[in-house]
XYZ file of C-alpha atoms in Angstrom:
354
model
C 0.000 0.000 0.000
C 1.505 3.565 -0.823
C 0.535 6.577 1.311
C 0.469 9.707 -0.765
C 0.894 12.378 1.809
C -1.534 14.995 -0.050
C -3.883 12.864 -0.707
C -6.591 13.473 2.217
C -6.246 16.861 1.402
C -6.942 16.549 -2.200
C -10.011 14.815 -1.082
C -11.288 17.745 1.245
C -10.322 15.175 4.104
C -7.434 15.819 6.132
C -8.254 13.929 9.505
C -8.641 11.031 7.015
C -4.921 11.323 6.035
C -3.783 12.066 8.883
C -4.970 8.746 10.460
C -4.112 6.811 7.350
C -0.433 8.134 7.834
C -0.512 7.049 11.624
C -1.526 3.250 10.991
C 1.012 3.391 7.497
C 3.937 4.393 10.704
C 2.739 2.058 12.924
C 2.582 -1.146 10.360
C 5.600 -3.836 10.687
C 6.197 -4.048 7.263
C 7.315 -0.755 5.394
C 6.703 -0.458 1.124
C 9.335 -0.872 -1.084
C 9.589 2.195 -3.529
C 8.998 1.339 -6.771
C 8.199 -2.258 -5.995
C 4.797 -4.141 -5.042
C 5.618 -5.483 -2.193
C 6.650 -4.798 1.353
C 10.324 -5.980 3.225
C 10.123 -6.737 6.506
C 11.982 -4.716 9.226
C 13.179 -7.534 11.513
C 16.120 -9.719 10.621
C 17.402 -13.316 11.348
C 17.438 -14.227 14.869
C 20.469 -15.284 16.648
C 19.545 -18.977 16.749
C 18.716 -18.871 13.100
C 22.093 -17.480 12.072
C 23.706 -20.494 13.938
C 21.602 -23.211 12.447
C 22.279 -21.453 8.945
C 25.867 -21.135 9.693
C 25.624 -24.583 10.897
C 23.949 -25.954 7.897
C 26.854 -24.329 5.285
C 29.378 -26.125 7.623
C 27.974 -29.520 7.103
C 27.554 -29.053 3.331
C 31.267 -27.787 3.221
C 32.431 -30.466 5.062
C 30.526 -33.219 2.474
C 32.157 -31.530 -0.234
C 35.515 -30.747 0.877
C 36.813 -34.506 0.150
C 34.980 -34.632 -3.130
C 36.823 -31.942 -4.466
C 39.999 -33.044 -2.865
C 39.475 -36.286 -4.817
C 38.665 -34.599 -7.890
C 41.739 -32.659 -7.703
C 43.701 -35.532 -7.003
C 42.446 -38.315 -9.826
C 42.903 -35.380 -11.942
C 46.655 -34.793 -11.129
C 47.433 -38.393 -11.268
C 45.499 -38.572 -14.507
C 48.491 -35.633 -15.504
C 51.210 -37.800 -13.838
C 50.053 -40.671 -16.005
C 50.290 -38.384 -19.002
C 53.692 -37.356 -18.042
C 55.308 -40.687 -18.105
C 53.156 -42.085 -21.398
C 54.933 -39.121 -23.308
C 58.533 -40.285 -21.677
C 57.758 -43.804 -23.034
C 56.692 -42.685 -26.247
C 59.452 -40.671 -26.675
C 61.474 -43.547 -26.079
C 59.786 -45.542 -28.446
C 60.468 -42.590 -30.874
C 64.110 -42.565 -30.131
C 64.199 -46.222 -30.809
C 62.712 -46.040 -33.878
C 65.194 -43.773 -35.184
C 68.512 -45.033 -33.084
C 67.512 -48.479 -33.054
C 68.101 -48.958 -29.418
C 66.929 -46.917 -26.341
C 69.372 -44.244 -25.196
C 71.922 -45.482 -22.167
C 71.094 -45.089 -18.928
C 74.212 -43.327 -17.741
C 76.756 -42.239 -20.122
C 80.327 -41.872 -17.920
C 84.212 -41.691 -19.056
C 84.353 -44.859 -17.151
C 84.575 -47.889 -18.976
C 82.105 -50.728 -17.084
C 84.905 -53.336 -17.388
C 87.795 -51.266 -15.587
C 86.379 -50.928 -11.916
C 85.363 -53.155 -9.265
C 83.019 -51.806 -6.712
C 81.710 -48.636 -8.206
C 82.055 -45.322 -9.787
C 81.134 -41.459 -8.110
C 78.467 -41.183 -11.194
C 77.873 -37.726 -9.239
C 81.491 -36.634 -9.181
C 82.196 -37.104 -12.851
C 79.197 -35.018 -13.646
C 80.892 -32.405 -11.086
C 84.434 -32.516 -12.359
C 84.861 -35.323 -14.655
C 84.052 -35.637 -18.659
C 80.298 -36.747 -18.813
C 78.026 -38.206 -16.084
C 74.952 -37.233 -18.019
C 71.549 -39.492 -17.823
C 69.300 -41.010 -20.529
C 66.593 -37.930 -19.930
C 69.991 -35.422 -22.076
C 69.559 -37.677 -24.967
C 65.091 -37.852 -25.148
C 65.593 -34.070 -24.815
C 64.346 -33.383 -28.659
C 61.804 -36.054 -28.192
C 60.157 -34.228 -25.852
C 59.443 -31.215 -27.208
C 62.863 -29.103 -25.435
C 65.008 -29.196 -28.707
C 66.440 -26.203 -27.812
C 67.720 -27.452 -24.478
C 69.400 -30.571 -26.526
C 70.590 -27.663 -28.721
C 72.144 -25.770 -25.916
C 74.268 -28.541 -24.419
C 77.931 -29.007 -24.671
C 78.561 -32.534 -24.946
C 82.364 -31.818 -24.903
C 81.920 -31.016 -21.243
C 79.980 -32.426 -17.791
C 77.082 -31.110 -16.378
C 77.808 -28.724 -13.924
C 80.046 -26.914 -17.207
C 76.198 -27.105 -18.211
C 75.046 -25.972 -15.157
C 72.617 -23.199 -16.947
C 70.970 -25.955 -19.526
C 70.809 -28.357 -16.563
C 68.947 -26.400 -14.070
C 66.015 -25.640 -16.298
C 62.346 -26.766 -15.035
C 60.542 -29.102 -17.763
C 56.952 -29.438 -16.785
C 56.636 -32.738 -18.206
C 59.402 -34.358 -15.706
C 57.632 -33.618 -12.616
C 54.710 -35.045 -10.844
C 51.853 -32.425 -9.933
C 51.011 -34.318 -6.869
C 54.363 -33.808 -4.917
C 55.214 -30.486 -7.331
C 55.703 -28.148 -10.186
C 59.484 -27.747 -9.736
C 62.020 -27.932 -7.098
C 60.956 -27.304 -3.413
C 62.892 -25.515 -1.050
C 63.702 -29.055 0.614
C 64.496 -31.021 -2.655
C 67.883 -28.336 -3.093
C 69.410 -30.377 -0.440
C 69.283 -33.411 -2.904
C 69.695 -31.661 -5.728
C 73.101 -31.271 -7.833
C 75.109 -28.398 -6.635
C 72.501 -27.532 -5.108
C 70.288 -26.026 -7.963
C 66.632 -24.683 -7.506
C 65.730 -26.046 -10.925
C 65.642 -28.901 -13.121
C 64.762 -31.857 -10.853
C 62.405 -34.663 -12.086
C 60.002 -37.121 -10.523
C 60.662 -39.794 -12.999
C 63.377 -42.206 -13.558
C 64.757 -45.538 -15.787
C 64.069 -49.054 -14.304
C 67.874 -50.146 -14.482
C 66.208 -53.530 -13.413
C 66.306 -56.499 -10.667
C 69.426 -55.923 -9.461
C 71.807 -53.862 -7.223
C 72.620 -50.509 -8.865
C 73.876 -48.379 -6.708
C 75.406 -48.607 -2.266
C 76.002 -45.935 0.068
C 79.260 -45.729 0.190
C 79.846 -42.799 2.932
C 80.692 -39.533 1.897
C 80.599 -35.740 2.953
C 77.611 -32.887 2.261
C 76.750 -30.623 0.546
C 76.997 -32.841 -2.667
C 75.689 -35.903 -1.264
C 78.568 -38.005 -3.194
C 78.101 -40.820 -1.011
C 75.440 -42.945 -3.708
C 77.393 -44.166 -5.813
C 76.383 -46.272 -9.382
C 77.807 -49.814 -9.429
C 76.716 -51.216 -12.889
C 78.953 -54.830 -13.215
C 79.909 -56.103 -9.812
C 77.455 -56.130 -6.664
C 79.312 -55.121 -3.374
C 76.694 -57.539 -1.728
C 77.114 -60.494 -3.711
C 76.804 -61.767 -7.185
C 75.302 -59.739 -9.964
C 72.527 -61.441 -12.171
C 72.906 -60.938 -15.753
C 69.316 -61.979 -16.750
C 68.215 -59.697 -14.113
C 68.708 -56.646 -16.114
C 66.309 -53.935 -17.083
C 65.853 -52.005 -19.941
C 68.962 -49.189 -19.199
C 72.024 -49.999 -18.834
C 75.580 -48.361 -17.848
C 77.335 -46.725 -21.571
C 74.982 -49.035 -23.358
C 72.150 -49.305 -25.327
C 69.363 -51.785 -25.065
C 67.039 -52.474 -28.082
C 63.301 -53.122 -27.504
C 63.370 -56.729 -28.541
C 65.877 -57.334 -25.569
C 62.850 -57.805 -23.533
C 62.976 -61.516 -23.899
C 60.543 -61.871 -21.514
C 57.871 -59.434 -23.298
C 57.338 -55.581 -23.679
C 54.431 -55.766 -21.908
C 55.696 -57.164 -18.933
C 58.904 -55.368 -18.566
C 59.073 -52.028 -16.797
C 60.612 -49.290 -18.570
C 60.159 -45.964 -16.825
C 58.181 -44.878 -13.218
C 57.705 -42.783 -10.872
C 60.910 -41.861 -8.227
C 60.952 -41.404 -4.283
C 62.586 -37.918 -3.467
C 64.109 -38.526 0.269
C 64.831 -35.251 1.439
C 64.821 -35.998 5.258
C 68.306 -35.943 6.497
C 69.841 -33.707 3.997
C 72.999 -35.444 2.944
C 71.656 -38.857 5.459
C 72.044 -42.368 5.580
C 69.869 -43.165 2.392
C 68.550 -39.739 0.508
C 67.484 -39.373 -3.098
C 69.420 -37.450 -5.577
C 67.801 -35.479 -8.346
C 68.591 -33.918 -11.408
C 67.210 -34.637 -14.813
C 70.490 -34.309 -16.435
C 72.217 -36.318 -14.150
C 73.173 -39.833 -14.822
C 73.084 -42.917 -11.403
C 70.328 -43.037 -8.933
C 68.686 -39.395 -9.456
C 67.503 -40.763 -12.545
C 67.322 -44.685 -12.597
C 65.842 -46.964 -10.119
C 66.467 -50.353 -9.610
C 63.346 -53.529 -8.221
C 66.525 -55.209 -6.127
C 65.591 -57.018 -2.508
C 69.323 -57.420 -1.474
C 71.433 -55.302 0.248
C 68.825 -53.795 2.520
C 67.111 -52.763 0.100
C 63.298 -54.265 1.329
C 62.105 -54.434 -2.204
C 58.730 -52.940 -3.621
C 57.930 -48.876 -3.639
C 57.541 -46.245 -1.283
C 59.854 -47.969 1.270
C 61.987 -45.141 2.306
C 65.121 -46.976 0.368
C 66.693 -44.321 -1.928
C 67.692 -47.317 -4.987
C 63.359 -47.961 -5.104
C 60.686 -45.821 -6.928
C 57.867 -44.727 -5.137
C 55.511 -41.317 -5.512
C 53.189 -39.222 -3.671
C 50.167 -40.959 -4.810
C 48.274 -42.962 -2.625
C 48.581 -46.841 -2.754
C 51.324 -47.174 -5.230
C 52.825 -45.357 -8.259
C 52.785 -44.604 -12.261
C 55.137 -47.194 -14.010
C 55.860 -47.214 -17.921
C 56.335 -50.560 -19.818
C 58.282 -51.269 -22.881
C 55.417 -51.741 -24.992
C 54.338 -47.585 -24.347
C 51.394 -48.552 -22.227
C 50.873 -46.833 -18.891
C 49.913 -48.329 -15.705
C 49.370 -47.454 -11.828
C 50.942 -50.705 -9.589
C 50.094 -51.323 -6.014
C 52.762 -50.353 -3.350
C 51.277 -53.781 -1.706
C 52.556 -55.753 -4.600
C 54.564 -58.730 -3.606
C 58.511 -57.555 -4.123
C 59.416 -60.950 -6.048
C 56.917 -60.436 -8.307
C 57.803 -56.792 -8.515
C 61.530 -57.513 -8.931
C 60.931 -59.817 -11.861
C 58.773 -57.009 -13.435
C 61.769 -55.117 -13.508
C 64.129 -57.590 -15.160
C 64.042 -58.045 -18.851
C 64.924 -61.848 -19.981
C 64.560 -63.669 -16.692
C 62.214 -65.991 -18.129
C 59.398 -65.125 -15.459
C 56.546 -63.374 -16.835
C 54.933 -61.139 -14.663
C 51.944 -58.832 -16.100
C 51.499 -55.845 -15.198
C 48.437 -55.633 -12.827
């Protein structure tokens, strides 16, 4: 109802207005100009605010995990991505090479050393100690990078092409490029160019902890012929290798059934510890290869806190690459035989990949 002030005396009635204009004051509900309808003049109470307040809680707190969950199958959905393009690069590399690039390329011939070799140190202040991820460079869309390198010289001469962020080598579930804790595992202690993903070097004993000093973390060192633990397996191979290369069809026991590239554990507690990671994409040993070994105290499997093992920041298990290109996600809970004969090429044991 609108009140028009003037409008009792228009009609020769002003007592009429005037009372009109008293109960219009007095009513609980006053007009909205320009509207039909009238907005009340008391608000929420104090107990309805809470059970409002209460009510958005709940309804965050049901939706919360879903979009948590979203988020996460949609990062490992990217992480999956991540390592299909690393295996069909590979493929592609193969198909013009012939053979799969070598795992670690080093000065050091296999055949001259018993023990092991400071894979780290060469790529400090040696010739080469470069990994297989140099060589997939143009395969992976960073031709320039490949471009850039100076393959008369070791990595930390190449210290500006190595510590360069590729998207594609890291894992959006544990980051988009080095953390401030990863630069005590990282070579010379860069704030770029890690990766999450590394070669499966197979079965057997890669690499031992053989003491050392920080900040460099020189203690891991690569030990591609002779196993300080015992004897060293031949058939147990994967599908890199020290200096050489390995050709698709060396997986005897089936491309399908042979791991080729997975996901990597990135131990940062303890700095320069016991058993940390290294990383580095450029750098050849255990920042970029793995090994599926169960000797040496190593306990076997993923995501077991052994620096020589894969592992990722999913949970439940991790990405893994076969030979054949395909992509799948393995159980952490898998049984380590099993999981050790998944990593060796021409063992004669077939193991499919879950």
């Amino acid at each position: 109802m609108q009140i028009h002030v003037n409008e009792g005396i228009r009609n020769g009635n002003p007592r009429g207005h005037c009372k009109r204009f008293r109960a219009w004051r007095r009513s609980k509900a006053k007009p909205l100009r320009g509207y039909g309808f009238a907005w009340p003049l008391h608000g929420f109470t104090l107990v309805e605010l809470l059970v409002v307040i209460t009510i958005i809680g709940i309804l965050i707190a049901l939706l919360l995990p879903a979009v948590q969950a979203a988020r996460e199958a949609a990062r490992r959905m990217q992480c999956q991505n991540n390592l299909k393009q690393l295996a069909l690069a590979l493929h592609s590399y193969h198909a013009a090479r012939e053979a799969l690039p070598p795992g670690v390329i080093s000065s050091v011939n296999i055949h001259s050393f018993v023990g092991g070799h400071d894979i780290w140190g060469e790529a400090r202040s040696g010739s080469h100690g470069t990994s297989w991820i140099l060589q997939l460079l143009p395969y992976i869309e960073q031709r320039n990078l490949f471009d850039r390198w100076d393959f008369s010289k070791n990595v930390a001469a190449n210290a500006t092409v190595a510590q360069t962020d590729i998207a594609t080598l890291y894992c959006p579930s544990r980051r988009s490029g080095v953390r401030g804790q990863d630069t005590a595992i990282m070579f010379m202690h860069a704030q770029a160019g890690g990766t999450d993903y590394g070669g499966s070097l197979g079965g057997v004993n890669g690499f031992y902890n053989a003491g050392g000093t920080p900040p460099d973390c020189t203690h891991v060192i690569a030990v591609p012929v002779s196993n300080v633990c015992g004897s060293y397996d031949e058939t147990m191979k994967g599908m890199f290798e020290w200096n050489q290369s390995i050709r698709l069809e060396d997986a005897r026991d089936g491309t399908s059934n042979t791991l080729l590239v997975g996901e990597m554990q990135r131990l940062v507690e303890g700095g320069c510890g016991d058993t940390p990671s290294q990383d580095g994409w450029a750098n050849g040993g255990v920042a970029t290869i793995f090994d599926t070994d169960i000797t040496c105290g190593n306990p076997g499997g993923m995501n077991n806190g052994f620096f020589e093992s894969p592992g990722s920041e999913h949970v439940g298990g991790a990405h893994f690459g076969l030979a054949d290109g395909s992509v799948r996600f393995i159980s952490e809970n898998i049984e380590t035989v099993l999981f050790r004969h998944m990593g060796a090429r021409s063992d004669g044991h077939i193991v499919s990949a879950p």
